[in-house]
Short mmCIF file of C-alpha atoms in Angstrom, two decimals:
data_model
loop_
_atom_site.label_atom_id
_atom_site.label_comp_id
_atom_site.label_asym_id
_atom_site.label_seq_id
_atom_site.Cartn_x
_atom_site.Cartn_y
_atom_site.Cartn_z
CA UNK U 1380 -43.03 -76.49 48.24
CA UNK U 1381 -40.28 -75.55 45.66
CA UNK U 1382 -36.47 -75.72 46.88
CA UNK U 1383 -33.92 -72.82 45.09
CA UNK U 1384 -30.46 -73.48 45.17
CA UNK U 1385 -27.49 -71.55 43.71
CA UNK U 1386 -24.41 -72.42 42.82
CA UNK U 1387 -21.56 -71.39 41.04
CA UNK U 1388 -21.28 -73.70 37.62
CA UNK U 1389 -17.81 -72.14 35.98
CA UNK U 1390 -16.16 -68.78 34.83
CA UNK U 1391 -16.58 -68.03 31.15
CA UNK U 1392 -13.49 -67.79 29.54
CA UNK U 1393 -11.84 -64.60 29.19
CA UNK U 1394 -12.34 -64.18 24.92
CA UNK U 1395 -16.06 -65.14 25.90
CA UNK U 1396 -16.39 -61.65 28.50
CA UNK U 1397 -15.52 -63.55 31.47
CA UNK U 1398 -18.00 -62.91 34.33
CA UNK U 1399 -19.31 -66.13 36.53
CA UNK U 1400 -21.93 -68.57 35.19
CA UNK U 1401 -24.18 -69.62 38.33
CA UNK U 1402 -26.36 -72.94 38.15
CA UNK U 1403 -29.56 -72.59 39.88
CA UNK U 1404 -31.33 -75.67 41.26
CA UNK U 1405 -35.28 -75.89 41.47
CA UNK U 1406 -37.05 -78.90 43.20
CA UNK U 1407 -40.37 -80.05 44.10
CA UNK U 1408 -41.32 -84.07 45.26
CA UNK U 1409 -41.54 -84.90 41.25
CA UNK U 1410 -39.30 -83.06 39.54
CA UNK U 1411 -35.77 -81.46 39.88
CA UNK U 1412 -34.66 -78.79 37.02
CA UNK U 1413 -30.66 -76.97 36.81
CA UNK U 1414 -31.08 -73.73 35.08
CA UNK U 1415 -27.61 -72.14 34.15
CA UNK U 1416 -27.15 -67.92 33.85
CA UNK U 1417 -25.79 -68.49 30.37
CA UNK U 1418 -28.24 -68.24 28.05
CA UNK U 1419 -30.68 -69.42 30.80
CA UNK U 1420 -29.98 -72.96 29.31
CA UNK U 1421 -32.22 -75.56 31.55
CA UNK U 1422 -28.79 -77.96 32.12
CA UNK U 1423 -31.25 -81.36 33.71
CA UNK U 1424 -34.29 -81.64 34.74
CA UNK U 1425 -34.99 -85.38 36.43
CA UNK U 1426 -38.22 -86.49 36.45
CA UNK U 1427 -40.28 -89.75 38.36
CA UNK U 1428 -40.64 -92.91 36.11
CA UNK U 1429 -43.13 -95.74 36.87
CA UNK U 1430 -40.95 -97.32 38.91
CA UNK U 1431 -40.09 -94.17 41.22
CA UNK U 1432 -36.62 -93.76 40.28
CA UNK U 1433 -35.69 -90.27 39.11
CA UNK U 1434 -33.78 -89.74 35.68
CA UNK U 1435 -32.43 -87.01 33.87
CA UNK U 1436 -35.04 -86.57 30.62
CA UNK U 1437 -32.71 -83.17 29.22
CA UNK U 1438 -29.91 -83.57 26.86
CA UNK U 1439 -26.34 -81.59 27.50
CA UNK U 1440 -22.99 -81.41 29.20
CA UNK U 1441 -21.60 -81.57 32.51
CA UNK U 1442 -19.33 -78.89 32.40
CA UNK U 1443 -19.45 -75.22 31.40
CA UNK U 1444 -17.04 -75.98 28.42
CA UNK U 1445 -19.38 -77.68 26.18
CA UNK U 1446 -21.91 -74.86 26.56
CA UNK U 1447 -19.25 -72.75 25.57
CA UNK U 1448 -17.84 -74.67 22.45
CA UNK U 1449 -20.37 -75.47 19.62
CA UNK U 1450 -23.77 -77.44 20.20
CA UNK U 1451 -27.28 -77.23 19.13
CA UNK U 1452 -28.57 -74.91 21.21
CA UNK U 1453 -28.92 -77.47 23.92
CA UNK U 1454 -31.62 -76.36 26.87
CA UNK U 1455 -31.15 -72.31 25.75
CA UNK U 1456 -33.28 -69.84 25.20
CA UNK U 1457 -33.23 -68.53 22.25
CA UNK U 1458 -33.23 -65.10 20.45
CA UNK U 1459 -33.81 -62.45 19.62
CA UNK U 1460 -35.83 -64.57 16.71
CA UNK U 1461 -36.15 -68.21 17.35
CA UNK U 1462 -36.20 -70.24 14.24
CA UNK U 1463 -35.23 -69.08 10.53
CA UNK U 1464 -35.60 -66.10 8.74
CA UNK U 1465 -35.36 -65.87 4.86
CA UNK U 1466 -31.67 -64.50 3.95
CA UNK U 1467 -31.95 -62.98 7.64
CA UNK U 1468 -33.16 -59.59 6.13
CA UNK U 1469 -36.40 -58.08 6.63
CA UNK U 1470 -38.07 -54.60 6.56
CA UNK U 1471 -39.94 -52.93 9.49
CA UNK U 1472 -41.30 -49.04 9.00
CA UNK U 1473 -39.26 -48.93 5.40
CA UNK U 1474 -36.07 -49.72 6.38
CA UNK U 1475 -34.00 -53.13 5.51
CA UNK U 1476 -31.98 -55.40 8.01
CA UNK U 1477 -29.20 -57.49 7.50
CA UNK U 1478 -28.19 -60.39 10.05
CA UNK U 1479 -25.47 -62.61 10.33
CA UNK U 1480 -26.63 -65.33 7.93
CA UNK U 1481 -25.65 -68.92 10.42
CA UNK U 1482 -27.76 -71.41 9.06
CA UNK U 1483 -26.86 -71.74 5.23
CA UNK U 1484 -28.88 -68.90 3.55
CA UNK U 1485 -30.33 -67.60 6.54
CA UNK U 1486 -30.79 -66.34 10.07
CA UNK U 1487 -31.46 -68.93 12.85
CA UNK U 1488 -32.21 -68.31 16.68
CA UNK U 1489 -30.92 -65.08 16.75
CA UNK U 1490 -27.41 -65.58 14.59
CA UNK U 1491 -23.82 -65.55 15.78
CA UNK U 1492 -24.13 -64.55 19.37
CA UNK U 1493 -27.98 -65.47 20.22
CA UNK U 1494 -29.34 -64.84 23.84
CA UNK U 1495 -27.92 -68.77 24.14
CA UNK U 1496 -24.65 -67.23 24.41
CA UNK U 1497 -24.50 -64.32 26.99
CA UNK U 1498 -24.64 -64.14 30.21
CA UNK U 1499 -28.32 -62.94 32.02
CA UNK U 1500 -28.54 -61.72 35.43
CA UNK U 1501 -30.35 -63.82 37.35
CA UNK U 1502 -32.51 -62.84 40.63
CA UNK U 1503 -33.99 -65.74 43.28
CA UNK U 1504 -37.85 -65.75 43.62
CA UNK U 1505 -39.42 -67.75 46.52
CA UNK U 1506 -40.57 -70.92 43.74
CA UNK U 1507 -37.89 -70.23 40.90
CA UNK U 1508 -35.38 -67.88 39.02
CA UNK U 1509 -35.66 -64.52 36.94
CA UNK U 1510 -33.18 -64.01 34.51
CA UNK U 1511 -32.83 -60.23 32.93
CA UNK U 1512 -30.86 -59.06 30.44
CA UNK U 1513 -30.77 -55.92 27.50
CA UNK U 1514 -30.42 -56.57 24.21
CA UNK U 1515 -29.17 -53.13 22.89
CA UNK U 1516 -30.06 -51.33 19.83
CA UNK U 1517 -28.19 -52.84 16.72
CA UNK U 1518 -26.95 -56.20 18.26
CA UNK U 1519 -26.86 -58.97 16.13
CA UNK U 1520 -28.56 -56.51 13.32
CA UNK U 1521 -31.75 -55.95 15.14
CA UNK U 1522 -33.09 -52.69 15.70
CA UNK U 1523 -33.59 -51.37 19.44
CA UNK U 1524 -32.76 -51.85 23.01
CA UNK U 1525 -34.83 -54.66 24.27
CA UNK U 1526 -35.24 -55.51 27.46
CA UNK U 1527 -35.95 -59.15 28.18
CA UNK U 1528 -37.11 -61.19 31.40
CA UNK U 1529 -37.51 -65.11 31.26
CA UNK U 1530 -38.61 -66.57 34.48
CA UNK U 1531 -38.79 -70.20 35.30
CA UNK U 1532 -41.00 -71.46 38.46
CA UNK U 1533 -41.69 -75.04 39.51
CA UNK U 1534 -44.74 -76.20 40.97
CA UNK U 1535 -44.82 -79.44 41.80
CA UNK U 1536 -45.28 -81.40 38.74
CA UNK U 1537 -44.93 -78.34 36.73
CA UNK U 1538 -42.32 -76.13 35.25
CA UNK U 1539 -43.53 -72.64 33.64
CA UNK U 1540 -41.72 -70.37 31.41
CA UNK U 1541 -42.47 -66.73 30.84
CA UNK U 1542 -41.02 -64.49 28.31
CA UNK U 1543 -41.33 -60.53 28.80
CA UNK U 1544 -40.05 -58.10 26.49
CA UNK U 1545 -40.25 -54.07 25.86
CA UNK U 1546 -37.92 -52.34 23.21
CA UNK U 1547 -37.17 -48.86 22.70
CA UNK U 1548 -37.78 -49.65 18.49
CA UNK U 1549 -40.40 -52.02 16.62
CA UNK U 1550 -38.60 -54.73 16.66
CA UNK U 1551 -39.27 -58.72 15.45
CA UNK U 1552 -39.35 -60.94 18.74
CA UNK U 1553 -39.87 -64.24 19.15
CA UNK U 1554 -38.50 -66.45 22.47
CA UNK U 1555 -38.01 -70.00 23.02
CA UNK U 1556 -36.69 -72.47 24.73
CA UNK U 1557 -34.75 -75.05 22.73
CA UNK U 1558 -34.37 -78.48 25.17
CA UNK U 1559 -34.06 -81.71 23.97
CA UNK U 1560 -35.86 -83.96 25.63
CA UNK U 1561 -35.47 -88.34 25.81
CA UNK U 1562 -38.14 -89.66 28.70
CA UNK U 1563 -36.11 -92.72 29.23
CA UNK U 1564 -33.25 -90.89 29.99
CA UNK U 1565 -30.77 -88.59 28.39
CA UNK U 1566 -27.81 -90.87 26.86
CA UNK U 1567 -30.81 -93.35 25.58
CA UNK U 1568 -30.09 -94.01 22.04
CA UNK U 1569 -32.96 -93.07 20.51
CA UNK U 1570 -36.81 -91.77 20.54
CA UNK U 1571 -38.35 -94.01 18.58
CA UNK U 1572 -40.29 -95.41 21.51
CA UNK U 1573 -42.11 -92.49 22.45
CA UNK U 1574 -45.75 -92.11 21.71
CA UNK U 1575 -45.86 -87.97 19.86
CA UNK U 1576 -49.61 -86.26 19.49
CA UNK U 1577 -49.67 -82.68 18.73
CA UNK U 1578 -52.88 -80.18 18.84
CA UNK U 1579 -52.98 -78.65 15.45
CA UNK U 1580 -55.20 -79.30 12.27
CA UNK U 1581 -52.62 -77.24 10.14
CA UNK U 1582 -48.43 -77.04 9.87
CA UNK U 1583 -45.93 -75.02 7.29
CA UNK U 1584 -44.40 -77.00 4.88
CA UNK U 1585 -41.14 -75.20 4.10
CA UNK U 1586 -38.75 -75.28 0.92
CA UNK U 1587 -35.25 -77.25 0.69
CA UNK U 1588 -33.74 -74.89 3.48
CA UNK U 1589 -36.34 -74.89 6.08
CA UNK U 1590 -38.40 -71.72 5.42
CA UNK U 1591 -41.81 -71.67 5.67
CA UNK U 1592 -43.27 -71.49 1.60
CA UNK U 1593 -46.02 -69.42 2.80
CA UNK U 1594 -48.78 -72.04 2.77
CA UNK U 1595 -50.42 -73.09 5.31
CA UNK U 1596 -51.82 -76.72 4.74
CA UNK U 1597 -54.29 -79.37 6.66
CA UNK U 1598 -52.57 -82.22 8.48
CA UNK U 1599 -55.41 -83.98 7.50
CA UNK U 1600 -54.71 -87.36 5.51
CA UNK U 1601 -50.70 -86.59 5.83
CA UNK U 1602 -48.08 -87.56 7.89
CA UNK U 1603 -48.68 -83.97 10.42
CA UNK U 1604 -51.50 -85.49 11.13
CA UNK U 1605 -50.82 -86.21 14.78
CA UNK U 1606 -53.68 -85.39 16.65
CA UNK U 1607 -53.96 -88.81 18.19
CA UNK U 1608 -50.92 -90.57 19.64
CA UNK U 1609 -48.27 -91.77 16.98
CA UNK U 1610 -45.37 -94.53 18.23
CA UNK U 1611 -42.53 -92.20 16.36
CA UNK U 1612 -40.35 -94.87 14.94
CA UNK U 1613 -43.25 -96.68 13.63
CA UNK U 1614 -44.81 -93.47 11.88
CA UNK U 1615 -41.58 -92.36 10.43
CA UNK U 1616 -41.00 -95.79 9.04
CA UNK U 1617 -44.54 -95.89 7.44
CA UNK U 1618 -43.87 -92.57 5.90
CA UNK U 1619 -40.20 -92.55 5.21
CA UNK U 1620 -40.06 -89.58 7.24
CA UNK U 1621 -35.68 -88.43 7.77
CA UNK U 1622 -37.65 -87.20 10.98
CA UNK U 1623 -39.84 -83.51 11.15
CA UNK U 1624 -38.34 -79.98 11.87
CA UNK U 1625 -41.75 -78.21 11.14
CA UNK U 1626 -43.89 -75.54 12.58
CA UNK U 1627 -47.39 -76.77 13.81
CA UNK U 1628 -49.77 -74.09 13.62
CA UNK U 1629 -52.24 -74.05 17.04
CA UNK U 1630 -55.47 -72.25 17.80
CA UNK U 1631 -54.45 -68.38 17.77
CA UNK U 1632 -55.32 -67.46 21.80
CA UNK U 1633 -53.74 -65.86 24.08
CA UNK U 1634 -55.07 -68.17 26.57
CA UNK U 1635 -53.35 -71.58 27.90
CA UNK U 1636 -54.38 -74.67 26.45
CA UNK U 1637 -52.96 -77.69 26.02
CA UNK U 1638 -50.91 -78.42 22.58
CA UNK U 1639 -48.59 -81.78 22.58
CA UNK U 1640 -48.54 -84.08 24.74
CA UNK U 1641 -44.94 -87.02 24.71
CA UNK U 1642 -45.04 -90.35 26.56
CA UNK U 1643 -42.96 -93.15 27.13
CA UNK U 1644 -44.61 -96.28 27.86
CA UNK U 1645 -41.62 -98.20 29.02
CA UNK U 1646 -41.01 -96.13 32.25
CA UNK U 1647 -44.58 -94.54 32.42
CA UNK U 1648 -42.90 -90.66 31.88
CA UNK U 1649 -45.56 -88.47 29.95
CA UNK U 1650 -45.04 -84.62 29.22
CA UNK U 1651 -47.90 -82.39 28.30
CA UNK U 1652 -46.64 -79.01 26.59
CA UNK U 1653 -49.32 -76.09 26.89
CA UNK U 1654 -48.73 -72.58 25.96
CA UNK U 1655 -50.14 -69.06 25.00
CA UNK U 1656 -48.15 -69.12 21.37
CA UNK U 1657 -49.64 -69.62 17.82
CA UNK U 1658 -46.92 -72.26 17.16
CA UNK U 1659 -44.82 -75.29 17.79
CA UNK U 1660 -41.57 -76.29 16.01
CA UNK U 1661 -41.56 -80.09 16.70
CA UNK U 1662 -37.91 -81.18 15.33
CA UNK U 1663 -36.51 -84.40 15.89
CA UNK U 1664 -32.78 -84.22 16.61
CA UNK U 1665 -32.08 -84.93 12.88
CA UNK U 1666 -29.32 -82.76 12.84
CA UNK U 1667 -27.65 -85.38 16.37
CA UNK U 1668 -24.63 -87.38 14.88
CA UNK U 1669 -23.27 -88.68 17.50
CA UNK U 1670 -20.37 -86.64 17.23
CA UNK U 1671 -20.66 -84.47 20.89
CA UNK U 1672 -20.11 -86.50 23.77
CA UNK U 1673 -22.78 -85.28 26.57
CA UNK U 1674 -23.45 -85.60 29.95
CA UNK U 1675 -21.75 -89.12 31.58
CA UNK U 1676 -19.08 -89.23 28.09
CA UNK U 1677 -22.44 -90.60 26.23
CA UNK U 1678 -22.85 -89.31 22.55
CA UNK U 1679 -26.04 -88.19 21.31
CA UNK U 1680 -26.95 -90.11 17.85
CA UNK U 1681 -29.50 -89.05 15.41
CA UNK U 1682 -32.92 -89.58 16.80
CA UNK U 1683 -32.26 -89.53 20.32
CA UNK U 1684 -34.40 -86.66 21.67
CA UNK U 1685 -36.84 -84.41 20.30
CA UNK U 1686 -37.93 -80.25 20.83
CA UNK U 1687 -41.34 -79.14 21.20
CA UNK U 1688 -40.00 -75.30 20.84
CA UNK U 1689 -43.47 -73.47 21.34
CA UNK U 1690 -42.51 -69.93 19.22
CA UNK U 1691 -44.12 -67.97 16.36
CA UNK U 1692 -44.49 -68.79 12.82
CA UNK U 1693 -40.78 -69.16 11.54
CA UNK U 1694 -40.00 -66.35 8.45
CA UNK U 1695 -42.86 -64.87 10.28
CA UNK U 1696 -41.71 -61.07 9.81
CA UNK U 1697 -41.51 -61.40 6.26
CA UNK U 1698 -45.03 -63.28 5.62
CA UNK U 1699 -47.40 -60.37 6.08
CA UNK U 1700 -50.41 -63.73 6.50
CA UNK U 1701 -49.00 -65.38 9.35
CA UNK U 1702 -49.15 -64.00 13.57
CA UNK U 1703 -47.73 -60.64 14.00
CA UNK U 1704 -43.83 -61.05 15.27
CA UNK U 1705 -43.30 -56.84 15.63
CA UNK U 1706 -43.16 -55.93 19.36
CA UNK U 1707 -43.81 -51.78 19.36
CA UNK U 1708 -42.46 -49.09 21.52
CA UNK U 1709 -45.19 -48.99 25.01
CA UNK U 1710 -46.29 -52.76 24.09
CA UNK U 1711 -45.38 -55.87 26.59
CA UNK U 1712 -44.33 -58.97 24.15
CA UNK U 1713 -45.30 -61.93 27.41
CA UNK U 1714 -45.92 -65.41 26.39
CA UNK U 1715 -45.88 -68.74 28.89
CA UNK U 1716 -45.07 -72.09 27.94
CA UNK U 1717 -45.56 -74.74 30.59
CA UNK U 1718 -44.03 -78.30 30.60
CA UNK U 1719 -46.41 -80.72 32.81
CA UNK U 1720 -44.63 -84.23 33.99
CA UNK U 1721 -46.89 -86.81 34.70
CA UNK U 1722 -46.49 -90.66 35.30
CA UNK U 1723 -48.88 -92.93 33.10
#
């Protein structure tokens, strides 16, 4: 059986829109996740070690006010387009769009006032939360009023994410959620520990600003080759690796399967990642610099979590080759990720 609890977590301040940000508490016997109404950002989620003990494996704040101040997208979902797009313009039916360029040269996970920084109206269900909100026409540059649900249930050991979307204009789309994750613990100072394989016999290598190049290259014989279990520190050391921020490309289905799997052998934590999307931006926490104190005044240094963000192709909308990102007027975009927490 799942437990929902709501509570209220703050009031966003007044230049933000006001209006109440509720936390929403989901718990089975093995794991306990916080979901927040801004930006449905997942706040903790505790998991079992080895020894029993539960401990939080999310990074983030304790307080509404550093969700509301910069941060790297910490536990939010993200959109309308996760990832980058080139120069954040693109073309769909003959006409150009221009977004707010936020990440050097281009557009990242969504630009200057993403779906990580509004407010979604949530609804209870019997095993979880629904959060709904509409996107209209024009915000952030993107064409059409899109309607968007993302629903979290637990079940027992497992937490599932859906992503639904209709829009009243053809429209790029393409949801994530963007949680850091450490299984020894938020606040531990690094990753290095954790054993990383990923499903995927291909990944994009991207140019000096992170945007795909357009190739789409074997992992075989290179340093994306993780299809069996890699110790991280160890594999970045033996290929002087400043850490990865790359897409994985995984079997185009829109059935569930399995596609990375993280464990740390220290406390026994394991997390298996399966989804219905074509890809998986596994990123590092290069960017951490120990600069923003998080939850219990710790700071979060480079290294010390990682993001399996299971999304399109990045740039997809402007490289004809790669998955379709265009959701259509009468079409359903509805994708599941599911996080699996197991003890080893």
């Amino acid at each position: 059986m799942t437990e929902v609890e709501r509570e209220v977590f703050g009031q966003m301040p007044q230049e933000e829109g006001g209006g109440v940000v509720e936390k929403f508490i989901l718990k089975s016997d093995s794991v306990k996740v916080e979901i927040l109404s801004l930006g449905c950002i997942i706040a903790a989620l505790e998991t079992k070690g080895r020894d029993g003990e539960f401990s939080d494996v999310v990074l983030g704040f304790d307080t509404l006010e550093g969700y509301t101040r910069k941060h790297p997208f910490f536990g939010a979902v993200v959109g309308r387009v996760a990832n980058r797009i080139a120069k954040g313009r693109f073309t769909v039916d003959g006409k150009e769009y221009q977004l707010f360029l936020n990440n050097g040269p281009n557009s990242l996970h969504g630009g200057a006032r993403g779906f990580d920084k509004v407010l979604w109206s949530p609804q209870v269900l019997p095993n979880g939360v629904r959060f709904f909100r509409l996107s209209p026409d024009g915000e952030e540059g993107y064409p059409g009023d899109l309607k968007v649900w993302v629903t979290y249930t637990l079940s027992g050991r497992e937490l599932a994410i859906n992503y639904r979307a209709q829009t009243s204009k053809t429209t790029p789309i393409n949801l994530t959620n963007h949680a850091y994750f450490n299984l020894a613990g938020q606040g531990s100072r690094d990753i290095y520990d954790h054993e990383i394989s990923i499903e995927a016999d291909s990944y994009l290598p991207v140019d000096n600003v992170k945007i795909p190049t357009g190739e789409v290259a074997a992992v075989q014989g290179t340093s994306f080759d993780l299809r069996q279990p890699v110790e991280l520190g160890k594999h970045l050391q033996k290929f002087r690796l400043d850490g990865f921020d790359h897409n994985f490309c995984l079997q185009q289905t829109q059935t569930r399967r399995l596609v990375a799997r993280a464990h740390h052998p220290p406390t026994g934590r394991a997390m298996e990642v399966h989804t219905t999307q074509p890809g998986i931006q596994f990123y590092t926490g290069n960017n951490l610099d120990g600069s923003l104190k998080g939850k219990g005044a710790v700071v979060y240094p480079k290294h010390s979590a990682f993001c399996m963000e299971t999304q399109n192709w990045p740039d997809a909308v402007n490289k004809p080759h790669f998955p379709d990102t265009l959701l259509r007027p009468g079409e359903e975009y509805n994708h599941t990720t599911w996080f699996v927490f197991t003890i080893t």
